[in-house]
Short mmCIF file of C-alpha atoms and ligand atoms in Angstrom, two decimals:
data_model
loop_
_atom_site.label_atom_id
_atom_site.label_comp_id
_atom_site.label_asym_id
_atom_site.label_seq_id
_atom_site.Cartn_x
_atom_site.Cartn_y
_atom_site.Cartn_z
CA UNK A 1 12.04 16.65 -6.91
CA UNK A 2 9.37 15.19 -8.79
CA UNK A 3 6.19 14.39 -7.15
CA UNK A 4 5.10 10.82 -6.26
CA UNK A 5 1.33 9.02 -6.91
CA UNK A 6 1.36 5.92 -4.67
CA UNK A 7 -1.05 3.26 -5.81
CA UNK A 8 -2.38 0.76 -3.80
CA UNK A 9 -2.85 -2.70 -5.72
CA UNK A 10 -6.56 -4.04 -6.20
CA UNK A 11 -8.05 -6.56 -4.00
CA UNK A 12 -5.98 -9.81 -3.27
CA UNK A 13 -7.31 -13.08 -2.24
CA UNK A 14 -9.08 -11.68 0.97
CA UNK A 15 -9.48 -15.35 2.41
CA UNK A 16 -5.82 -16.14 2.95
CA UNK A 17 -3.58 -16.51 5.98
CA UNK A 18 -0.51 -16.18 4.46
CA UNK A 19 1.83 -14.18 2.62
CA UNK A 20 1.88 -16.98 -0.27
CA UNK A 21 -1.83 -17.35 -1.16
CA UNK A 22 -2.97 -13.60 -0.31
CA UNK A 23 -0.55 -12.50 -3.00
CA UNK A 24 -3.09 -12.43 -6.05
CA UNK A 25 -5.66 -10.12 -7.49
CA UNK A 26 -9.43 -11.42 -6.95
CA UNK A 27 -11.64 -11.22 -9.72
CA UNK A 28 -12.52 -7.71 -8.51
CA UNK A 29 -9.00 -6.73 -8.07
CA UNK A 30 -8.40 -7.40 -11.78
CA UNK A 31 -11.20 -4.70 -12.65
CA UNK A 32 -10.47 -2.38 -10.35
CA UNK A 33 -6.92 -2.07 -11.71
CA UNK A 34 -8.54 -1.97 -15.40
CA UNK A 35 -10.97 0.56 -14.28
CA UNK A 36 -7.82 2.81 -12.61
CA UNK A 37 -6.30 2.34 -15.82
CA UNK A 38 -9.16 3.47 -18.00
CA UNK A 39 -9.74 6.91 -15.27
CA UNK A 40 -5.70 7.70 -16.05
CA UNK A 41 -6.24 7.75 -19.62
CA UNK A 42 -9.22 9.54 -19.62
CA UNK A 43 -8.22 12.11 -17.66
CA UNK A 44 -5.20 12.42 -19.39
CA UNK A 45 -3.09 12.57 -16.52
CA UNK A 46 0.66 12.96 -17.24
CA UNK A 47 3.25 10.42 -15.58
CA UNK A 48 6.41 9.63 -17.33
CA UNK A 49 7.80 6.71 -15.11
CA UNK A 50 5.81 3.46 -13.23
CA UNK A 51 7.37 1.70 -10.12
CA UNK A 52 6.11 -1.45 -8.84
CA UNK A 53 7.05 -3.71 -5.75
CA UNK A 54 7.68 -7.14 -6.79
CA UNK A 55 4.47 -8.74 -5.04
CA UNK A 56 2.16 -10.50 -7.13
CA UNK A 57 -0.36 -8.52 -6.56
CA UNK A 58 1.78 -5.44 -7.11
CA UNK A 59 2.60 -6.55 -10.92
CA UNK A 60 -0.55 -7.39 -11.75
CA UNK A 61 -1.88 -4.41 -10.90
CA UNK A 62 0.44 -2.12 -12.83
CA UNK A 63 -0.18 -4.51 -15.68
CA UNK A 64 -3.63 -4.57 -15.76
CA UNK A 65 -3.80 -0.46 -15.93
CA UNK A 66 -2.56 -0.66 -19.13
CA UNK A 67 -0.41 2.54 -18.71
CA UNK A 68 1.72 2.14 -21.80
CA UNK A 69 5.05 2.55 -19.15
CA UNK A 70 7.48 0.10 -18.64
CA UNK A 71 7.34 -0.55 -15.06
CA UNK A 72 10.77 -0.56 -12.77
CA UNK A 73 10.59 -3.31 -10.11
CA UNK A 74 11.89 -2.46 -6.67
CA UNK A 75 11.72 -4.83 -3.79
CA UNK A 76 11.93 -1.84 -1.86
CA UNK A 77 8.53 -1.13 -2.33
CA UNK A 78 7.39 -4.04 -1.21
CA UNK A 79 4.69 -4.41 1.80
CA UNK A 80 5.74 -5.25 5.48
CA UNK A 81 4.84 -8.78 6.13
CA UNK A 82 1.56 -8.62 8.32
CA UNK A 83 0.84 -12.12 8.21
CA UNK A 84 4.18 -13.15 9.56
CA UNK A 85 4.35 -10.57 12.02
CA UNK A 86 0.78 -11.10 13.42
CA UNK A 87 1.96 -14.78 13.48
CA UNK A 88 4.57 -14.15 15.75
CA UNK A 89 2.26 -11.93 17.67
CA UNK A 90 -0.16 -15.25 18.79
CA UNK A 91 3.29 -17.08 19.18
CA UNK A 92 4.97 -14.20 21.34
CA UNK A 93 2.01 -12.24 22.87
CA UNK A 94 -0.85 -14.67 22.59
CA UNK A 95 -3.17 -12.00 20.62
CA UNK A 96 -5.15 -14.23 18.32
CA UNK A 97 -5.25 -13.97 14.47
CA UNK A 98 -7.97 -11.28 13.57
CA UNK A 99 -11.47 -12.29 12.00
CA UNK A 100 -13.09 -9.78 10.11
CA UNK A 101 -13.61 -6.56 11.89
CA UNK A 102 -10.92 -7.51 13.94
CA UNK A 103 -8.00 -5.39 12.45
CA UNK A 104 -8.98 -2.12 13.63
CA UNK A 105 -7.93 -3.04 16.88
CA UNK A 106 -5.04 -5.75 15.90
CA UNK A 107 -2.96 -3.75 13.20
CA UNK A 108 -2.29 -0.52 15.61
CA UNK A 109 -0.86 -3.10 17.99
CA UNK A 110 1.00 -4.97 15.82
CA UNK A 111 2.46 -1.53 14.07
CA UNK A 112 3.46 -0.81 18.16
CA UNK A 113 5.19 -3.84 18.92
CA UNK A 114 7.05 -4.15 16.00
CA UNK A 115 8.32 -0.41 16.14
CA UNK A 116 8.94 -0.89 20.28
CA UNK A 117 11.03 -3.99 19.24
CA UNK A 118 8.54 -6.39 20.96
CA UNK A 119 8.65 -8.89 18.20
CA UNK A 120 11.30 -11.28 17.67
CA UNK A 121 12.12 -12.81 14.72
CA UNK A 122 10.56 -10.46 12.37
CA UNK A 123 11.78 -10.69 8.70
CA UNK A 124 13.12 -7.13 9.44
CA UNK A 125 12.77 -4.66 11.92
CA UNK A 126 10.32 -1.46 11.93
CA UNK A 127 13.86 0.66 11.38
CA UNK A 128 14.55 -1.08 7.68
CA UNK A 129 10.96 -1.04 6.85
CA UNK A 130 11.41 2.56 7.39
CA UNK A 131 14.99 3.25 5.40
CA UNK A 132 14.13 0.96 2.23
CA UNK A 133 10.83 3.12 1.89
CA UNK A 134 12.74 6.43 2.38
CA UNK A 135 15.64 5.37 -0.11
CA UNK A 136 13.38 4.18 -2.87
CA UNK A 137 11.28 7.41 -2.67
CA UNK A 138 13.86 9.59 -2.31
CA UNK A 139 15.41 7.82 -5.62
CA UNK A 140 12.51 7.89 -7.81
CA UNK A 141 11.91 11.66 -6.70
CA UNK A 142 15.30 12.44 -8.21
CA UNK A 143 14.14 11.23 -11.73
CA UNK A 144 12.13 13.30 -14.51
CA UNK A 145 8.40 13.41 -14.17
CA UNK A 146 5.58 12.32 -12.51
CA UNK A 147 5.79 9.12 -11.25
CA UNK A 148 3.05 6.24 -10.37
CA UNK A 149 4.38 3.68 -8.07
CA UNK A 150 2.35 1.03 -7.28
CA UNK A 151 2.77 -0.76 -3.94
CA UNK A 152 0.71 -1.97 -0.65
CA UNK A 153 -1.35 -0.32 2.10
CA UNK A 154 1.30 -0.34 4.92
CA UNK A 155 3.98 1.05 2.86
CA UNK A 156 1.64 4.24 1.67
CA UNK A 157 0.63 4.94 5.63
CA UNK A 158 4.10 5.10 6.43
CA UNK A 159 4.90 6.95 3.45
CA UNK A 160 2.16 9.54 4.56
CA UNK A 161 2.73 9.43 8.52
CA UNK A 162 6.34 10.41 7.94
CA UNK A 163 5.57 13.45 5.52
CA UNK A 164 3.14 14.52 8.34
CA UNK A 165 5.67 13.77 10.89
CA UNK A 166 3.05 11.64 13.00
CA UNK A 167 3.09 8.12 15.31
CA UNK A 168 1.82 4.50 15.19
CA UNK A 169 -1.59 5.63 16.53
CA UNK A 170 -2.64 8.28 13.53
CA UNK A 171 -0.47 5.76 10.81
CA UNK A 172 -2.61 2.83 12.00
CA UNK A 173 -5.80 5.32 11.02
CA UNK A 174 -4.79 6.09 7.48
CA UNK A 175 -3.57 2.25 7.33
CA UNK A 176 -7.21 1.14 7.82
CA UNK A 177 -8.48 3.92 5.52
CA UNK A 178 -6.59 3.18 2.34
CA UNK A 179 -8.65 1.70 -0.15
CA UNK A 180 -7.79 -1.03 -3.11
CA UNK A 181 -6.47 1.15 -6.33
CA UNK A 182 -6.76 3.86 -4.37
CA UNK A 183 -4.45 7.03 -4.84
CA UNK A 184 -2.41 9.03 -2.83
CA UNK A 185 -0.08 11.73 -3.99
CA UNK A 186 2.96 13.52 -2.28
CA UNK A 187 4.15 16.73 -3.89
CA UNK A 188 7.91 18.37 -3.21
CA UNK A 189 6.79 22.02 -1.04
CA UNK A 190 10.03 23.35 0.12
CA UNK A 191 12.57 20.42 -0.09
CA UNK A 192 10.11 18.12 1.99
CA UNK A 193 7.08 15.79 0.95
CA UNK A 194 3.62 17.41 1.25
CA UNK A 195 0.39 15.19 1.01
CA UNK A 196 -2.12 16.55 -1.50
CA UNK A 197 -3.85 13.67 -2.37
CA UNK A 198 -5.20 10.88 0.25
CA UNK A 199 -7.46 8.05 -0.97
CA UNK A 200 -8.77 8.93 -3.80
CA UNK A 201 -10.93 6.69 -5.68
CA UNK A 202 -12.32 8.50 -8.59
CA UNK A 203 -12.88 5.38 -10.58
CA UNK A 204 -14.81 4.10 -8.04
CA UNK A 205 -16.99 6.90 -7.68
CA UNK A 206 -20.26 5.65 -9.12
CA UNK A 207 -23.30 4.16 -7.57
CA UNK A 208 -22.84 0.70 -9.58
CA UNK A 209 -19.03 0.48 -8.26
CA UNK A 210 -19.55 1.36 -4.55
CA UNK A 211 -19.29 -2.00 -3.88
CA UNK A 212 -15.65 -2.08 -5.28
CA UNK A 213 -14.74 0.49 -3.01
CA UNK A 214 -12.97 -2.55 -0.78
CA UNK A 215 -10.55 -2.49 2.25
CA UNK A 216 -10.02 -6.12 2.63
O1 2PG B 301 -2.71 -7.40 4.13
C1 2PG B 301 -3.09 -6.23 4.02
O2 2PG B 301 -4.26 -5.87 3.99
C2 2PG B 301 -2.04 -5.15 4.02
C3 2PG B 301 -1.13 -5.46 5.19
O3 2PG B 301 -0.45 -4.37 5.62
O4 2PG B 301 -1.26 -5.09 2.86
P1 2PG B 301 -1.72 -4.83 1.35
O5 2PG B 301 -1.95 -3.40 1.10
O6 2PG B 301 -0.56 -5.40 0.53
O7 2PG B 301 -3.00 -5.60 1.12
#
C-alpha cells in the first residue's frame, strides 16, 4: 500500500447556492493552488501519481500546482452534493438554507439525516458516498508511489472518520476544520489507513497569507 495525500481544492465561488456556480476557483483559490504548488516543489516532496475528481474546482486546482504529473480523473472522488441535499432538507425538514456562520450547526445535521436515510431523493445515498470513496482509495493505494489526490472537504472527513473508525458527530468536526489547499495524509500501518497528517497548510503559514487560510 502506498500512502495517500488528500488535497482539498482552493476556494470556490463562496457566494453561490448551487452546485453549478460554486464549482470555480475565486481569485484566491487560483493562488492558493499556485502557492501549494510552489511549497511541493520546494520542499521537494516525492509523489509519483496525481488524482483529481472531475469538479471544476477539482481540475483547476491540480492544474494550477503545476506538479509536472498527469492527473487521473475519477468521478469517484468527487464531493457529496451539499447544496442539493441541504435543498431537500428546507423542502423535507423545513431547516432553512445556512447564512454564514450557520454551517456549524447545519452540516452535522445534514451529514445525520442523510446517513439515517431521512432524505429522500438524494442523488445517492450516504452508503455509495461511502463505497465509491473506499474503492477509489483502496485502488490508487495499490499503485507505485506516493500519491496526491485532489478532491473536496466532505470526501477527506469521511476519508479520515473511517480510518479513525468514528461517527457523524466527530466527521462533522474535521468537516468544518478542513481548510482550502489544505493537506491531509493517510499512511498504510499494519494493512489499515493511519492519519499522520490533518490540515496542514504550510504554504499558508505566513503572516501576509493568514488571510488565505479560508474555510468558505
Ligand atoms: O461546499 C462545501 O464547502 C463543501 C461541501 O461539503 O465542499 P467542498 O470541499 O467541495 O468546498
Amino acid at each position: 500500500m502506498s500512502h495517500i495525500t488528500l488535497i482539498r481544492h482552493g476556494q470556490a465561488n463562496s457566494t453561490a447556492k448551487d452546485e453549478l456556480s460554486y464549482d470555480q476557483l475565486s481569485p484566491l483559490g487560483h493562488e492558493q493552488a499556485a502557492w501549494l504548488g510552489e511549497h511541493l516543489r520546494h520542499s521537494e516532496s516525492h509523489h509519483t501519481r496525481l488524482y483529481t475528481g472531475t469538479l471544476t474546482r477539482h481540475i483547476e486546482t491540480a492544474e494550477g500546482m503545476n506538479t509536472g504529473l498527469e492527473p487521473i480523473r475519477d468521478a469517484r472522488l468527487n464531493e457529496l452534493e451539499y447544496f442539493t441535499l441541504a435543498n431537500l432538507m428546507e423542502q423535507q425538514h423545513k431547516v432553512p438554507f445556512p447564512r454564514a456562520g450557520e454551517f456549524v450547526h447545519h452540516l452535522p445535521q445534514v451529514f445525520d439525516y442523510w446517513k439515517a436515510g431521512k432524505l429522500a431523493d438524494t442523488p445517492e445515498t450516504y452508503e455509495n458516498f461511502e463505497t465509491r470513496v473506499q474503492s477509489a482509495l483502496a485502488e490508487i493505494a495499490e499503485g507505485e508511489g506516493p500519491a496526491l489526490v485532489v478532491t473536496s472537504g466532505g470526501l477527506i472527513s469521511l476519508a479520515m472518520a473511517q480510518a479513525m473508525g468514528v461517527g457523524i458527530p466527530a466527521m462533522a468536526r474535521l468537516a468544518l476544520a478542513i481548510m482550502h489547499t489544505s493537506m491531509h495524509r493517510l499512511f498504510p500501518i499494519g494493512g489499515h489507513w493511519s492519519p499522520v497528517l490533518f490540515n496542514a497548510v504550510p504554504h499558508l503559514d505566513r503572516p501576509d497569507r493568514r488571510l488565505a487560510q479560508t474555510h468558505m
